[in-house]
Amino acid sequence: EDVKNLRPNERPDFAIGVVTSAMKRFATNEGTTVCLLSGFNRNYVRDGNRDPILSDLDGSSNIEKDASRVLLIHVPTEYSVGGSTFTQTLTADAQEQPSFFVKIIQAKGRNQGTCALGMMFHRETKTFRQLIRP
């Protein structure tokens, strides 16, 4: 009901807070999981393509307040595996780069903590596969 009362020119941070609070109430009342997607403010790219952190999310204070878990998906331009460094460019041509490295970062995990996990995304099957260290 709160979401319906938002005006078109409402402050974005206020609007995000209304949505995250409504989603949390819905998930709690229905006993279900809700997945909410949010964009980055791109500060982490401007700061040298570092790994994103929770405050890089648009509306991060509201998301942090209401979420039980926050996962960030980062596609770095360079990554290291087994002591070797690789550079990747994300092209539209899946034949040129059929899979690419992504870092899944758990920036918030109520009762679970934080962590990061390296994975390969395979375009053909649209699946993630965890990188296993030798």
PDB file of C-alpha atoms in Angstrom:
ATOM      1  CA  GLU A   1       0.000   0.000   0.000  1.00  0.00           C
ATOM      2  CA  ASP A   2       2.890   2.400   0.792  1.00  0.00           C
ATOM      3  CA  VAL A   3       4.354   1.833  -2.681  1.00  0.00           C
ATOM      4  CA  LYS A   4       1.112   2.962  -4.351  1.00  0.00           C
ATOM      5  CA  ASN A   5       1.346   6.304  -2.555  1.00  0.00           C
ATOM      6  CA  LEU A   6       4.753   7.247  -3.989  1.00  0.00           C
ATOM      7  CA  ARG A   7       4.754  10.356  -6.137  1.00  0.00           C
ATOM      8  CA  PRO A   8       6.653  10.417  -9.469  1.00  0.00           C
ATOM      9  CA  ASN A   9       9.141  13.001  -8.171  1.00  0.00           C
ATOM     10  CA  GLU A  10       9.746  11.263  -4.819  1.00  0.00           C
ATOM     11  CA  ARG A  11      13.353  11.246  -3.559  1.00  0.00           C
ATOM     12  CA  PRO A  12      14.970   8.037  -4.838  1.00  0.00           C
ATOM     13  CA  ASP A  13      16.370   7.028  -1.443  1.00  0.00           C
ATOM     14  CA  PHE A  14      12.951   7.463   0.183  1.00  0.00           C
ATOM     15  CA  ALA A  15      11.283   5.446  -2.584  1.00  0.00           C
ATOM     16  CA  ILE A  16      13.844   2.637  -2.228  1.00  0.00           C
ATOM     17  CA  GLY A  17      13.208   2.562   1.527  1.00  0.00           C
ATOM     18  CA  VAL A  18       9.457   2.244   0.985  1.00  0.00           C
ATOM     19  CA  VAL A  19       9.989  -0.645  -1.456  1.00  0.00           C
ATOM     20  CA  THR A  20      12.510  -2.531   0.716  1.00  0.00           C
ATOM     21  CA  SER A  21      10.312  -2.185   3.810  1.00  0.00           C
ATOM     22  CA  ALA A  22       7.267  -3.420   1.887  1.00  0.00           C
ATOM     23  CA  MET A  23       9.216  -6.381   0.514  1.00  0.00           C
ATOM     24  CA  LYS A  24      10.481  -7.298   3.980  1.00  0.00           C
ATOM     25  CA  ARG A  25       6.944  -7.177   5.416  1.00  0.00           C
ATOM     26  CA  PHE A  26       5.680  -9.336   2.542  1.00  0.00           C
ATOM     27  CA  ALA A  27       8.469 -11.922   2.981  1.00  0.00           C
ATOM     28  CA  THR A  28       7.908 -12.064   6.746  1.00  0.00           C
ATOM     29  CA  ASN A  29       4.116 -12.355   6.466  1.00  0.00           C
ATOM     30  CA  GLU A  30       4.232 -14.996   3.722  1.00  0.00           C
ATOM     31  CA  GLY A  31       7.220 -16.917   5.124  1.00  0.00           C
ATOM     32  CA  THR A  32       8.979 -16.741   1.775  1.00  0.00           C
ATOM     33  CA  THR A  33      12.189 -15.487   0.223  1.00  0.00           C
ATOM     34  CA  VAL A  34      12.172 -12.321  -1.871  1.00  0.00           C
ATOM     35  CA  CYS A  35      14.946 -11.410  -4.277  1.00  0.00           C
ATOM     36  CA  LEU A  36      15.333  -7.693  -4.958  1.00  0.00           C
ATOM     37  CA  LEU A  37      17.711  -6.471  -7.668  1.00  0.00           C
ATOM     38  CA  SER A  38      19.507  -3.145  -7.339  1.00  0.00           C
ATOM     39  CA  GLY A  39      22.055  -1.274  -9.405  1.00  0.00           C
ATOM     40  CA  PHE A  40      25.479  -0.020  -8.367  1.00  0.00           C
ATOM     41  CA  ASN A  41      26.306   3.671  -8.169  1.00  0.00           C
ATOM     42  CA  ARG A  42      29.543   2.880 -10.074  1.00  0.00           C
ATOM     43  CA  ASN A  43      31.891   4.412  -7.465  1.00  0.00           C
ATOM     44  CA  TYR A  44      33.870   1.180  -7.352  1.00  0.00           C
ATOM     45  CA  VAL A  45      34.696   1.479 -11.078  1.00  0.00           C
ATOM     46  CA  ARG A  46      35.757   5.109 -10.711  1.00  0.00           C
ATOM     47  CA  ASP A  47      37.913   4.097  -7.722  1.00  0.00           C
ATOM     48  CA  GLY A  48      40.107   1.795  -9.833  1.00  0.00           C
ATOM     49  CA  ASN A  49      37.749  -1.107 -10.512  1.00  0.00           C
ATOM     50  CA  ARG A  50      37.959  -2.381  -6.927  1.00  0.00           C
ATOM     51  CA  ASP A  51      35.551  -4.999  -5.624  1.00  0.00           C
ATOM     52  CA  PRO A  52      32.155  -3.453  -4.879  1.00  0.00           C
ATOM     53  CA  ILE A  53      30.998  -3.053  -1.286  1.00  0.00           C
ATOM     54  CA  LEU A  54      27.563  -2.647   0.256  1.00  0.00           C
ATOM     55  CA  SER A  55      27.692   1.158   0.171  1.00  0.00           C
ATOM     56  CA  ASP A  56      28.122   1.023  -3.642  1.00  0.00           C
ATOM     57  CA  LEU A  57      24.487  -0.055  -4.025  1.00  0.00           C
ATOM     58  CA  ASP A  58      21.932   2.608  -4.870  1.00  0.00           C
ATOM     59  CA  GLY A  59      19.837   3.020  -1.726  1.00  0.00           C
ATOM     60  CA  SER A  60      22.343   0.964   0.270  1.00  0.00           C
ATOM     61  CA  SER A  61      21.280   2.192   3.721  1.00  0.00           C
ATOM     62  CA  ASN A  62      17.705   1.011   3.159  1.00  0.00           C
ATOM     63  CA  ILE A  63      18.807  -2.264   1.604  1.00  0.00           C
ATOM     64  CA  GLU A  64      21.238  -2.936   4.459  1.00  0.00           C
ATOM     65  CA  LYS A  65      18.542  -2.172   7.041  1.00  0.00           C
ATOM     66  CA  ASP A  66      15.894  -4.472   5.560  1.00  0.00           C
ATOM     67  CA  ALA A  67      17.836  -7.318   3.905  1.00  0.00           C
ATOM     68  CA  SER A  68      18.860 -10.533   5.606  1.00  0.00           C
ATOM     69  CA  ARG A  69      21.432 -11.251   2.915  1.00  0.00           C
ATOM     70  CA  VAL A  70      23.044  -9.063   0.253  1.00  0.00           C
ATOM     71  CA  LEU A  71      24.930 -10.659  -2.639  1.00  0.00           C
ATOM     72  CA  LEU A  72      26.975  -8.580  -5.064  1.00  0.00           C
ATOM     73  CA  ILE A  73      27.975  -9.932  -8.482  1.00  0.00           C
ATOM     74  CA  HIS A  74      31.236  -8.414  -9.726  1.00  0.00           C
ATOM     75  CA  VAL A  75      32.832  -8.988 -13.129  1.00  0.00           C
ATOM     76  CA  PRO A  76      36.423  -7.738 -12.754  1.00  0.00           C
ATOM     77  CA  THR A  77      38.530  -6.814 -15.771  1.00  0.00           C
ATOM     78  CA  GLU A  78      41.443  -8.767 -14.240  1.00  0.00           C
ATOM     79  CA  TYR A  79      41.474 -11.765 -11.928  1.00  0.00           C
ATOM     80  CA  SER A  80      44.002 -14.260 -10.571  1.00  0.00           C
ATOM     81  CA  VAL A  81      43.642 -18.027 -10.363  1.00  0.00           C
ATOM     82  CA  GLY A  82      46.419 -20.362  -9.272  1.00  0.00           C
ATOM     83  CA  GLY A  83      49.043 -17.615  -9.380  1.00  0.00           C
ATOM     84  CA  SER A  84      48.220 -16.570 -12.960  1.00  0.00           C
ATOM     85  CA  THR A  85      46.546 -13.272 -13.814  1.00  0.00           C
ATOM     86  CA  PHE A  86      43.944 -13.122 -16.573  1.00  0.00           C
ATOM     87  CA  THR A  87      42.378 -10.154 -18.334  1.00  0.00           C
ATOM     88  CA  GLN A  88      38.835 -10.385 -19.597  1.00  0.00           C
ATOM     89  CA  THR A  89      36.664  -8.230 -21.803  1.00  0.00           C
ATOM     90  CA  LEU A  90      32.966  -8.821 -22.007  1.00  0.00           C
ATOM     91  CA  THR A  91      32.056  -8.794 -25.649  1.00  0.00           C
ATOM     92  CA  ALA A  92      28.685  -9.383 -27.231  1.00  0.00           C
ATOM     93  CA  ASP A  93      30.181 -12.312 -29.152  1.00  0.00           C
ATOM     94  CA  ALA A  94      29.665 -15.457 -27.075  1.00  0.00           C
ATOM     95  CA  GLN A  95      31.869 -17.425 -29.512  1.00  0.00           C
ATOM     96  CA  GLU A  96      34.828 -15.176 -28.677  1.00  0.00           C
ATOM     97  CA  GLN A  97      34.343 -15.483 -24.920  1.00  0.00           C
ATOM     98  CA  PRO A  98      32.018 -18.389 -24.080  1.00  0.00           C
ATOM     99  CA  SER A  99      32.614 -18.062 -20.321  1.00  0.00           C
ATOM    100  CA  PHE A 100      33.856 -15.389 -17.965  1.00  0.00           C
ATOM    101  CA  PHE A 101      34.940 -14.992 -14.355  1.00  0.00           C
ATOM    102  CA  VAL A 102      32.606 -13.451 -11.785  1.00  0.00           C
ATOM    103  CA  LYS A 103      33.080 -12.841  -8.095  1.00  0.00           C
ATOM    104  CA  ILE A 104      30.068 -13.404  -5.873  1.00  0.00           C
ATOM    105  CA  ILE A 105      30.454 -11.316  -2.722  1.00  0.00           C
ATOM    106  CA  GLN A 106      28.193 -11.811   0.273  1.00  0.00           C
ATOM    107  CA  ALA A 107      28.336  -8.253   1.618  1.00  0.00           C
ATOM    108  CA  LYS A 108      25.767  -8.957   4.332  1.00  0.00           C
ATOM    109  CA  GLY A 109      24.589 -12.204   5.789  1.00  0.00           C
ATOM    110  CA  ARG A 110      22.500 -11.956   8.921  1.00  0.00           C
ATOM    111  CA  ASN A 111      23.764 -14.795  11.144  1.00  0.00           C
ATOM    112  CA  GLN A 112      26.148 -15.937   8.354  1.00  0.00           C
ATOM    113  CA  GLY A 113      28.795 -13.221   7.998  1.00  0.00           C
ATOM    114  CA  THR A 114      30.476 -12.196   4.783  1.00  0.00           C
ATOM    115  CA  CYS A 115      32.492 -14.070   2.162  1.00  0.00           C
ATOM    116  CA  ALA A 116      33.522 -14.074  -1.507  1.00  0.00           C
ATOM    117  CA  LEU A 117      33.462 -16.854  -4.068  1.00  0.00           C
ATOM    118  CA  GLY A 118      35.018 -17.044  -7.538  1.00  0.00           C
ATOM    119  CA  MET A 119      32.874 -18.587 -10.253  1.00  0.00           C
ATOM    120  CA  MET A 120      32.830 -18.980 -14.019  1.00  0.00           C
ATOM    121  CA  PHE A 121      29.677 -18.010 -15.893  1.00  0.00           C
ATOM    122  CA  HIS A 122      29.064 -20.185 -18.961  1.00  0.00           C
ATOM    123  CA  ARG A 123      27.017 -18.328 -21.541  1.00  0.00           C
ATOM    124  CA  GLU A 124      25.854 -21.364 -23.492  1.00  0.00           C
ATOM    125  CA  THR A 125      24.190 -23.043 -20.521  1.00  0.00           C
ATOM    126  CA  LYS A 126      23.535 -19.819 -18.528  1.00  0.00           C
ATOM    127  CA  THR A 127      25.062 -21.415 -15.436  1.00  0.00           C
ATOM    128  CA  PHE A 128      27.646 -20.533 -12.798  1.00  0.00           C
ATOM    129  CA  ARG A 129      30.323 -23.044 -11.803  1.00  0.00           C
ATOM    130  CA  GLN A 130      32.493 -22.582  -8.740  1.00  0.00           C
ATOM    131  CA  LEU A 131      36.237 -22.333  -9.252  1.00  0.00           C
ATOM    132  CA  ILE A 132      37.962 -25.017  -7.216  1.00  0.00           C
ATOM    133  CA  ARG A 133      41.476 -24.301  -6.007  1.00  0.00           C
ATOM    134  CA  PRO A 134      43.947 -27.126  -6.696  1.00  0.00           C
TER     135      PRO A 134
END
